[in-house]
Coordinates of C-alpha atoms in Angstrom, one line a residue:
X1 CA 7.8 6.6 85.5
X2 CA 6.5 10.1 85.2
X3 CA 9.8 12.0 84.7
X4 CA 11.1 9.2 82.1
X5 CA 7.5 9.6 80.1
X6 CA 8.1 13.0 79.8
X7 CA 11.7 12.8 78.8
X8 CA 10.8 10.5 75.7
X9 CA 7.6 11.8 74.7
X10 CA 7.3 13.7 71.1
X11 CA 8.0 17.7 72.0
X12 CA 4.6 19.7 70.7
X13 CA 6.6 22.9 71.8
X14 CA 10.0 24.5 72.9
X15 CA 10.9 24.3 76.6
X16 CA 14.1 25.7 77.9
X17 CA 16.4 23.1 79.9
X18 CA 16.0 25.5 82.8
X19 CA 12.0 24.9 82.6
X20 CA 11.9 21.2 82.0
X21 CA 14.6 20.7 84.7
X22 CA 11.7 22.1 87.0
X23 CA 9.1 20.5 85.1
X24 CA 11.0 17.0 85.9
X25 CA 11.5 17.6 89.5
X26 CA 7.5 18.6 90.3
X27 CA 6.3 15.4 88.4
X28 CA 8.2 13.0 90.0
X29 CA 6.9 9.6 91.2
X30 CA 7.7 8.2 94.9
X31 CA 10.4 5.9 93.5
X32 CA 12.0 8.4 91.0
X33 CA 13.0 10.7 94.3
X34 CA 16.8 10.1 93.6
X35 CA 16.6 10.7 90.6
X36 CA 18.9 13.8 89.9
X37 CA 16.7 16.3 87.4
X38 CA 19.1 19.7 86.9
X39 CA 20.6 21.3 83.7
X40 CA 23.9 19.8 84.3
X41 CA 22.9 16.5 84.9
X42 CA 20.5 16.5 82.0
X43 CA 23.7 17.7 79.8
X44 CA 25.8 14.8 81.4
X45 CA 23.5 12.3 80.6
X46 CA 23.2 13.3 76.9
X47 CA 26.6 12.9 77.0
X48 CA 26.9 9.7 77.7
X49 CA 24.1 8.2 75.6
X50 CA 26.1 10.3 72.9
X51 CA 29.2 8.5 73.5
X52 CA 28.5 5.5 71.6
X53 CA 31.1 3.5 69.6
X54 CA 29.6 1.7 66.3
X55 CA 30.6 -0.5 63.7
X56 CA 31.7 2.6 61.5
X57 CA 33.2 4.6 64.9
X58 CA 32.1 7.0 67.3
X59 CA 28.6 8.9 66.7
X60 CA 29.5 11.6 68.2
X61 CA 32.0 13.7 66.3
X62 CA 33.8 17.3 66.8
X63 CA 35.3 19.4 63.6
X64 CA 37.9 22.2 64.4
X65 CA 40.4 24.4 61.7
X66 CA 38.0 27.1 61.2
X67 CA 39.3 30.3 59.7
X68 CA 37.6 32.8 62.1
X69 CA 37.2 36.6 61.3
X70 CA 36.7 37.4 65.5
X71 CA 36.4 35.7 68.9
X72 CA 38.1 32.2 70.2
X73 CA 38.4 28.8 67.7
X74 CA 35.3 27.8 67.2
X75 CA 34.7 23.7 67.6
X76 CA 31.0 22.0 66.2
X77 CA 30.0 19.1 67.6
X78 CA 28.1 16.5 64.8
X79 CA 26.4 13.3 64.5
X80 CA 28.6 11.3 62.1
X81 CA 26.0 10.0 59.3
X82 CA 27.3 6.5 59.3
X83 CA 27.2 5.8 62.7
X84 CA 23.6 7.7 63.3
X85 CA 22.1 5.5 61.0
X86 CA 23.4 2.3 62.3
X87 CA 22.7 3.6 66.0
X88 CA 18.7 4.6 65.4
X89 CA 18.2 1.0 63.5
X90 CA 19.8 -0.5 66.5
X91 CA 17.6 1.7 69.3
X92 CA 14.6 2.2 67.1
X93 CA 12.6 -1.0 66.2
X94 CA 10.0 0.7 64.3
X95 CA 12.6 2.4 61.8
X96 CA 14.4 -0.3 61.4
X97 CA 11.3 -2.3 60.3
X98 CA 10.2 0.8 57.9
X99 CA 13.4 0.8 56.3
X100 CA 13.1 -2.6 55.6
X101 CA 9.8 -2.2 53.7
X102 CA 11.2 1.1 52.2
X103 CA 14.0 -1.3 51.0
X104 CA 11.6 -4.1 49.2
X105 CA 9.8 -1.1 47.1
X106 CA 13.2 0.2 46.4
X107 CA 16.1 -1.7 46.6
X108 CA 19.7 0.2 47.4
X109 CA 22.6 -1.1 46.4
X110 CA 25.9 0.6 45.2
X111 CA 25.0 1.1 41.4
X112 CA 21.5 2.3 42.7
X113 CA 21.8 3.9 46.4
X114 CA 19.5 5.8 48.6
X115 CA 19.5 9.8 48.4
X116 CA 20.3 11.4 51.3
X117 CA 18.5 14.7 51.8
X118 CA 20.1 17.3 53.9
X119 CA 17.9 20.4 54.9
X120 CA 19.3 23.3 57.0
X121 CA 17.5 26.5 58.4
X122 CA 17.6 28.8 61.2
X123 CA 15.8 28.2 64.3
X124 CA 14.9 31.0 66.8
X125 CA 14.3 29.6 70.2
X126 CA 13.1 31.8 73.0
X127 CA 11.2 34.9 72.9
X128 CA 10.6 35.9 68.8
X129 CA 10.2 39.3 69.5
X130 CA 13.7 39.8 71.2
X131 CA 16.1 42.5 69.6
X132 CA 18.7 40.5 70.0
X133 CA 18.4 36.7 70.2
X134 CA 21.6 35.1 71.0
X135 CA 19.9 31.7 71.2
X136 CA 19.0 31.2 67.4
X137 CA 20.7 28.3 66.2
X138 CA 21.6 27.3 62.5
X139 CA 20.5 23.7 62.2
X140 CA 21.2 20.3 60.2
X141 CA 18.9 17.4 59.6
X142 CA 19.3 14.5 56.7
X143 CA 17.3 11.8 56.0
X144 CA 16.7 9.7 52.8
X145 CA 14.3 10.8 49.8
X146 CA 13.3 6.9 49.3
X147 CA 11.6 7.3 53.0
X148 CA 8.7 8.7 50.7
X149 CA 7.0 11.6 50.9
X150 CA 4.2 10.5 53.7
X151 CA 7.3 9.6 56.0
X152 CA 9.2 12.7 55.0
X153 CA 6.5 14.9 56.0
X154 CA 6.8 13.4 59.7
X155 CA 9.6 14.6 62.1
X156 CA 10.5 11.4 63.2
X157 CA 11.9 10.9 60.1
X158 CA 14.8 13.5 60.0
X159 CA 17.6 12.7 62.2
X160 CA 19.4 15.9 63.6
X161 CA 22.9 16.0 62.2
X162 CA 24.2 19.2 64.5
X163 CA 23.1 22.5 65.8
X164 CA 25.6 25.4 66.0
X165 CA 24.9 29.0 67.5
X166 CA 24.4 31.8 65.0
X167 CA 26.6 33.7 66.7
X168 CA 28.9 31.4 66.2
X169 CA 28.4 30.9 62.8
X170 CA 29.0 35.0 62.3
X171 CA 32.3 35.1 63.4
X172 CA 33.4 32.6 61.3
X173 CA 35.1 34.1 57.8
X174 CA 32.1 33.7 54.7
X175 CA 29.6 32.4 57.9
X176 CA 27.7 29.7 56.9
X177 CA 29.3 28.6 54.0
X178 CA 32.6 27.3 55.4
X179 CA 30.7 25.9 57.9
X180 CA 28.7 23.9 55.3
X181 CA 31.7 23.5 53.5
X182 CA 33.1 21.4 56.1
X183 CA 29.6 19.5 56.7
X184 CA 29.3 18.6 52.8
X185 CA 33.1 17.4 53.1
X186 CA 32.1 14.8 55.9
X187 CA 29.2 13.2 53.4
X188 CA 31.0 13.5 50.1
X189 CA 34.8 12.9 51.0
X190 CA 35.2 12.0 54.3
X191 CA 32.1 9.1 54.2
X192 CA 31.1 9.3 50.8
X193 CA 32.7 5.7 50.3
X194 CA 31.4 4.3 53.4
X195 CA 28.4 5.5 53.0
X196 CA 28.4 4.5 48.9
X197 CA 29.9 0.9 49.4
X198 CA 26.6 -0.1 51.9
X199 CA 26.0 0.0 55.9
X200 CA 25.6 -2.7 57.8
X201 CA 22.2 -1.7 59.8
X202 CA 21.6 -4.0 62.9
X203 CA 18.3 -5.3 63.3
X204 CA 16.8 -4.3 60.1
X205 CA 19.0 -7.0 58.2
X206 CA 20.0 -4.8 55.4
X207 CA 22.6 -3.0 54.0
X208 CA 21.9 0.6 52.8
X209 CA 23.6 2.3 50.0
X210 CA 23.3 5.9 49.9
X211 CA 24.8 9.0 48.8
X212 CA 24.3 12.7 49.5
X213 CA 21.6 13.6 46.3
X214 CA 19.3 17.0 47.7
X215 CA 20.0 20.3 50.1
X216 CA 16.6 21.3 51.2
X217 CA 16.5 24.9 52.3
X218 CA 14.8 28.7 51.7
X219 CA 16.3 31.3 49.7
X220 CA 18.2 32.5 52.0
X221 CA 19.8 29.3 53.1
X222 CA 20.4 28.4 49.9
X223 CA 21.8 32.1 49.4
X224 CA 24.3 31.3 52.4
X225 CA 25.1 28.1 51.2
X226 CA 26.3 28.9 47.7
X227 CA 26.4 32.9 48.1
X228 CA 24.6 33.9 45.2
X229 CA 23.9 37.4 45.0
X230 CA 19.9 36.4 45.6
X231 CA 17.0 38.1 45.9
X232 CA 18.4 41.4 46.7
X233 CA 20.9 41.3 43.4
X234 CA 20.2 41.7 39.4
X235 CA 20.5 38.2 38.9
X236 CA 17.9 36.6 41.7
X237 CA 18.1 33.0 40.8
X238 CA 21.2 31.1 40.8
X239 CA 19.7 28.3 39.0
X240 CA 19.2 30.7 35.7
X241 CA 21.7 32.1 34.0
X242 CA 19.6 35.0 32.1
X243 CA 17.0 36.4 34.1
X244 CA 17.5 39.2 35.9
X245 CA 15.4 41.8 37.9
X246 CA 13.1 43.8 36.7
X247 CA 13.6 46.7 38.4
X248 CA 17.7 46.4 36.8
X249 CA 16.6 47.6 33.5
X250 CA 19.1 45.2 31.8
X251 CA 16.8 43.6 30.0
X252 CA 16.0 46.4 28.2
X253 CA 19.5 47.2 27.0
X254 CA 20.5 44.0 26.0
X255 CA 21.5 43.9 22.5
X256 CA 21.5 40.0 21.9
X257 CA 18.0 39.6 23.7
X258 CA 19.5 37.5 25.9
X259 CA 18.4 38.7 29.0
X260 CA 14.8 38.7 30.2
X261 CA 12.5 40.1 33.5
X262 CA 12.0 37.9 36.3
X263 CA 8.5 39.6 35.7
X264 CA 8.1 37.8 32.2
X265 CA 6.0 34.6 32.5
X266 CA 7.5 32.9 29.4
X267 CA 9.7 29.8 30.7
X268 CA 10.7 28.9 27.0
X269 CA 13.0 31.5 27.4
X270 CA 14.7 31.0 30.6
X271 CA 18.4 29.1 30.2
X272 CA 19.0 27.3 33.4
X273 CA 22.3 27.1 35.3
X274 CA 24.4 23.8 35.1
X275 CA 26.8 22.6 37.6
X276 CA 29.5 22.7 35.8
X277 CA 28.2 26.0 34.6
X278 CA 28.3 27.5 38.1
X279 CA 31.5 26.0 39.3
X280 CA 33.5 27.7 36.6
X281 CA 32.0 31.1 37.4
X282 CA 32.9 30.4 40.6
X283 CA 36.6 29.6 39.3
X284 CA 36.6 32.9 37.0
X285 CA 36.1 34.7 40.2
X286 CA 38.8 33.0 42.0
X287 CA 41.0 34.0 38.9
X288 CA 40.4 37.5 38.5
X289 CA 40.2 38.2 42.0
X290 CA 44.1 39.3 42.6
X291 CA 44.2 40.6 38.6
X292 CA 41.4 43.0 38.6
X293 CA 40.4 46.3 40.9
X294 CA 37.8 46.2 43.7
X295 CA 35.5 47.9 41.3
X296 CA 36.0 45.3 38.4
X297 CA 35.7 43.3 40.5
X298 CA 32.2 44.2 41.4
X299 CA 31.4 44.3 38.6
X300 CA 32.3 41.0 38.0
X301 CA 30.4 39.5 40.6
X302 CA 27.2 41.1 39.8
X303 CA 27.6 39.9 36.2
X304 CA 27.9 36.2 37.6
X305 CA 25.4 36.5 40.4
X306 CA 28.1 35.6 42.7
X307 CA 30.0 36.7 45.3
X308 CA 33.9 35.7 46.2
X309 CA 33.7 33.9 49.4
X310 CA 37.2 31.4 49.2
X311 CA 36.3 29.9 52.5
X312 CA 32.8 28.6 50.7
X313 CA 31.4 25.5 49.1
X314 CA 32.4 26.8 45.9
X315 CA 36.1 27.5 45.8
X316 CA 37.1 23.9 48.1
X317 CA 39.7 21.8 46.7
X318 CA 38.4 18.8 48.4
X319 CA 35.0 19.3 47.1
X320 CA 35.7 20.4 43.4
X321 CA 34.7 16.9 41.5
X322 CA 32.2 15.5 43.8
X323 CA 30.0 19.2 44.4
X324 CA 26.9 19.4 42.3
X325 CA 25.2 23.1 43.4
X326 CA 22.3 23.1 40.8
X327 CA 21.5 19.3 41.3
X328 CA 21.7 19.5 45.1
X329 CA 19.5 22.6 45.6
X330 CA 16.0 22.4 46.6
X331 CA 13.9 25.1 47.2
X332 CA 12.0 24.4 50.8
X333 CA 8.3 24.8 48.8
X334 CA 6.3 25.1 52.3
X335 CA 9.1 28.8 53.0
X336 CA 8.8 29.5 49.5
X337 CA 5.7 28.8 48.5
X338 CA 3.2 28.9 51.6
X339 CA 5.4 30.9 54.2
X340 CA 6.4 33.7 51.5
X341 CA 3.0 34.5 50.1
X342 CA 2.9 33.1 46.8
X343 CA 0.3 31.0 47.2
X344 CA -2.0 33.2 49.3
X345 CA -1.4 35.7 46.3
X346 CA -2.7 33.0 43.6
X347 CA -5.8 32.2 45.7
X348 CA -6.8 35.3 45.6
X349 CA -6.2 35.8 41.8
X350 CA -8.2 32.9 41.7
X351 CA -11.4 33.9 43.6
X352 CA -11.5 37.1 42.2
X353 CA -11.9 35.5 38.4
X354 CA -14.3 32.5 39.7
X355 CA -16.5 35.6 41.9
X356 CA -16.2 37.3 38.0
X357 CA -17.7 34.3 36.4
X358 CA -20.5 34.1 39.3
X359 CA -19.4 31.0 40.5
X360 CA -20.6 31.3 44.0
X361 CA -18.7 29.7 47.1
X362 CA -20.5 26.8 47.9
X363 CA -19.8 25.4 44.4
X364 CA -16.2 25.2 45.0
X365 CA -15.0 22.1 46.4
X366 CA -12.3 23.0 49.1
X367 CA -10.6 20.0 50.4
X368 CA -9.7 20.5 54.2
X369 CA -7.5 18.3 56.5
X370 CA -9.6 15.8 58.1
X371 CA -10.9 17.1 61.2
X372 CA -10.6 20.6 60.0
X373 CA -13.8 21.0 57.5
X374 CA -15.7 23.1 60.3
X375 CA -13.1 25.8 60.6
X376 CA -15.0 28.4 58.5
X377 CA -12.5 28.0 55.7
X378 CA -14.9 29.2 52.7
X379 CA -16.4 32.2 54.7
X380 CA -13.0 33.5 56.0
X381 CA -11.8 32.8 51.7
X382 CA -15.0 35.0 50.3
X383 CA -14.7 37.5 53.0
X384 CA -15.9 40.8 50.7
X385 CA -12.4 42.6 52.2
X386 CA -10.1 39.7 51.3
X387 CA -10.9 40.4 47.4
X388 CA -10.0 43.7 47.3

């Protein structure tokens, strides 16, 4: 049927429910004409596939009790990880059957389980040029590192955990990290054992071990996450506990020649964060915060590249011996690397010193995506403008 192709089929772009609604209702077949197509009955039928009961309980889950700064309670609706995976081996054949292989290369069990990989970003729906778009979304997919890297780099392969409304997000007190704060909860309190002690997955005739190992985000996910003072503070990496901007001057003034430029290329001298490192700063802020002024205070947290946020990751009770912030965090490399510039910037270092030693641009092998070798690549890369 026309309408049920079109519901299943892989999205190539964003369609509001308004649109597709009309899209399902002019593609109709002869025998689909009772077939209801509206918003609403769309949104009820979601529901009900959603409201699933599994071995390891409902999949579709609500968390409440957050500490809001404006506005009503705010409720977030999530895929419980247990039951998700368990319900797509069930209803997807194919996964099933990869994670079967995946499981013969690698084998889980509970001394050596599966990392799951969580990665969150913001998503902006709708018209990208709005001033104010109330329909970006802050969104949560996981899926597990031992997929590989060919699977990982396919959509299919991330299973959407929840999606919650930016707006939303901003009137809750510290944003984004209480709201992860209760997400990392579900996977390392609430299901860490279930998930740990090994699933039961229908079909596939396996049972996976896993446990939450890598957050995949961009620096400024990762910023809302952990609330580091970032890229706008002295301290711009959370990972490193001694470089600091350039543009601060404090490496300049520092007696014990401790400190050093973010501008400096020399790694040997970089000391990296730990995790137990950064939970302890985060516990000397959570000390000093009622002892000193607000202007100590300030201090303070620009020392530790940190900000006091006690309804974040950092200061949880129920996450304090199971959170690992420096071994969880991932920069996303395609933001980080691609998106931000960084490798546009060393390409053109990089043509500049092979023009400089005449090597011309037909003796540099490119490789291009298959299918994509006659896009003018080379010519648009030596363009006389482009190396200026």
């Amino acid at each position: 049927m026309a309408a049920e192709r079109l519901l299943t089929a892989q999205r190539k772009c964003f369609v509001s429910q308004r649109a597709l609604a009309e899209i399902l209702s002019i593609v109709k077949d002869d025998d689909e004409e009772d077939l209801a197509t509206s918003r609403q009955t769309l949104k009820r039928k979601r529901a009900r596939e959603l409201q699933m009961e599994t071995p390891y309980g409902p999949l579709w889950r609500t968390m409440t009790g957050f500490v809001m700064e404006k506005g009503r309670p705010l409720t977030v609706s999530y895929l419980d990880p247990a039951a998700l995976l368990w319900a797509v081996c069930r209803d997807g054949q194919g996964f099933a059957e990869f994670l079967v292989r995946r499981n013969e290369l690698h084998p889980s069990g509970p001394s050596q389980p599966w990392s799951i990989c969580l990665y969150m970003d913001e998503v902006s729906p709708g018209n990208q040029l709005k001033p104010s778009n109330d329909r970006k979304l802050q969104v949560i997919y996981m899926s597990l590192k031992q997929l590989g890297g060919l699977a990982l780099s396919k959509e299919d392969s991330w299973l959407l955990v929840s999606c919650i409304r930016s707006v939303d997000v901003k009137r809750c007190a510290n944003g984004m990290a209480q709201v992860m704060k209760r997400f990392l909860e579900v996977f390392l309190v609430e299901r860490r054992d279930v998930l740990r002690s090994g699933l039961l997955l229908p079909t596939a005739n396996m049972t996976l071990c896993c446990k939450l190992s890598l957050i995949i985000a961009d620096e400024l996910a990762l910023k809302q996450l952990w609330e580091d003072k970032g890229a706008g503070g002295n301290k711009l990496c959370f990972k490193c506990t001694n470089v600091v901007a350039e543009s601060s001057d404090l490496h300049n003034h520092d007696r014990a020649g401790v400190l050093m430029s973010h501008a400096n290329p020399d790694k040997n001298r970089m000391i990296l964060q730990t995790d137990s490192g950064m939970m302890k700063a985060a516990k000397h802020l959570a000390e000093q915060h009622p002892v000193l002024n607000k202007g100590q205070f300030k201090t303070r947290e620009m020392a530790l590249g940190l900000n006091y946020v006690p309804h974040g990751c950092l200061y949880s009770e129920n996450l304090r011996d199971q959170l690992k912030p420096i071994t969880f965090s991932m920069f996303d490399w395609m933001h980080c690397f691609l998106v931000g510039g960084v490798m546009q910037h060393e390409m053109n270092l990089l043509r500049v010193l092979l023009k400089q030693e005449g090597i011309e641009p037909e003796q540099m092998c490119l490789g291009c995506p298959d299918g994509n070798s006659r896009v003018g690549l080379l010519e648009l890369l030596w363009k006389q403008e482009v190396l200026v």
